Amino acid sequence: MRMVVANWKMNHLRRDAEAFCATLLASYRPVDGVVAAIAPPFPLIPVVSRLVAGSGVRVYAQNAHAEAKGAYTGEVSMAMAMDAGCTGVLLGHSERRQYNGETEATLLPKVKAAAAQGLMPMLCVGETLAQRDANETLEVLRGQLAILAQAPVSPIAVAYEPVWAIGTGRVATVEQIAEVHAFIRKELATLMGAPGAQVPILYGGSVTPENFAEILKVPHVAGGLVGGASLDPAKYLKLLEIASL
Ligand code: PGA
């Protein structure tokens, strides 16, 4: 199975989302084995969910809170994300780690809460440039993945996004991606047992229609988590087409 997940981050207003979906749906045809998903900002989740209903395109949240409800001003629960039309949720995106203090301690209950709610968590992991330069990449990833030993939930997906490749136009080399994805596959088997072999591992970080085919050839790469290029419906369609080849 392959997945192409559009992470819109904090972009688009309703009119942009409507225009995006109109262009997407004019050409999109579901292909067996290729999951198309869009992760819009919270206010656009109901809009996108309504527009893509019946098309096969899935909607994910970019984050959600671990608690089911209560006095958490500004937060959105897993149940609310699901109620608005989501079937999955990104967790631990590096921007949330960097700007919102997400850590393994906050992510473990989120992974559990998502799975308990029936939302597929997509756990995002990745090293900074300083960590890569210090040869700490695999240790950092091991630490980020370790929570899965306490939350061996299924279904789940993992996205490897080197922080230095996100939004920079600087994509990881196929050798770097190959090394890390093979490592993650091994870690997942250790942490989760046999089901770890089935977990899709996506690559993210400056994915474009120009480099995606090459990236998809790397062993253990099951698709892309795409920011910048996913804001343009023509590019997103192209990425879906590449994933279907
Ligand atoms: P990018 O973002 O494709 O713009 O590099 C990827 C991501 O952060 O998910």
PDB file of C-alpha atoms and ligand atoms in Angstrom, residues 5 7 9 90 93-95 124 161 165-169 204-208 225-230, ligand 1:
ATOM      1  CA  VAL A   5      -0.635  12.696   2.517  1.00  0.00           C
ATOM      2  CA  ASN A   7      -0.059  18.364   5.014  1.00  0.00           C
ATOM      3  CA  LYS A   9      -0.049  23.126   7.748  1.00  0.00           C
ATOM      4  CA  LEU A  90      -0.600  13.416  12.320  1.00  0.00           C
ATOM      5  CA  HIS A  93       5.279  16.647  13.394  1.00  0.00           C
ATOM      6  CA  SER A  94       8.636  18.366  13.849  1.00  0.00           C
ATOM      7  CA  GLU A  95       6.972  21.779  13.736  1.00  0.00           C
ATOM      8  CA  CYS A 124       6.279  11.772  12.556  1.00  0.00           C
ATOM      9  CA  GLU A 161      10.898  13.654   7.987  1.00  0.00           C
ATOM     10  CA  ALA A 165      14.628  18.730   4.568  1.00  0.00           C
ATOM     11  CA  ILE A 166      11.249  20.193   5.548  1.00  0.00           C
ATOM     12  CA  GLY A 167      10.311  23.236   3.512  1.00  0.00           C
ATOM     13  CA  THR A 168      13.937  23.809   2.539  1.00  0.00           C
ATOM     14  CA  GLY A 169      13.960  22.337  -0.958  1.00  0.00           C
ATOM     15  CA  GLY A 204       8.604  13.634   4.030  1.00  0.00           C
ATOM     16  CA  GLY A 205      10.755  16.691   3.363  1.00  0.00           C
ATOM     17  CA  SER A 206      10.684  18.681   0.124  1.00  0.00           C
ATOM     18  CA  VAL A 207       8.862  15.959  -1.812  1.00  0.00           C
ATOM     19  CA  THR A 208       7.876  17.179  -5.289  1.00  0.00           C
ATOM     20  CA  LEU A 225       4.004  13.248   3.622  1.00  0.00           C
ATOM     21  CA  VAL A 226       4.011  16.409   1.569  1.00  0.00           C
ATOM     22  CA  GLY A 227       3.831  20.043   2.649  1.00  0.00           C
ATOM     23  CA  GLY A 228       4.632  22.744   0.109  1.00  0.00           C
ATOM     24  CA  ALA A 229       3.900  20.763  -3.058  1.00  0.00           C
ATOM     25  CA  SER A 230       0.565  19.581  -1.663  1.00  0.00           C
TER      26      SER A 230
HETATM   27  P1  PGA B   1       7.556  20.045   2.823  1.00  0.00           P
HETATM   28  O1  PGA B   1       6.888  19.664   4.237  1.00  0.00           O
HETATM   29  O2  PGA B   1       7.039  19.056   1.815  1.00  0.00           O
HETATM   30  O3  PGA B   1       7.092  21.449   2.545  1.00  0.00           O
HETATM   31  O4  PGA B   1       9.022  19.943   2.994  1.00  0.00           O
HETATM   32  C1  PGA B   1       6.751  18.327   4.617  1.00  0.00           C
HETATM   33  C2  PGA B   1       6.120  18.237   5.979  1.00  0.00           C
HETATM   34  O5  PGA B   1       6.480  19.039   6.861  1.00  0.00           O
HETATM   35  O6  PGA B   1       5.256  17.374   6.233  1.00  0.00           O
END
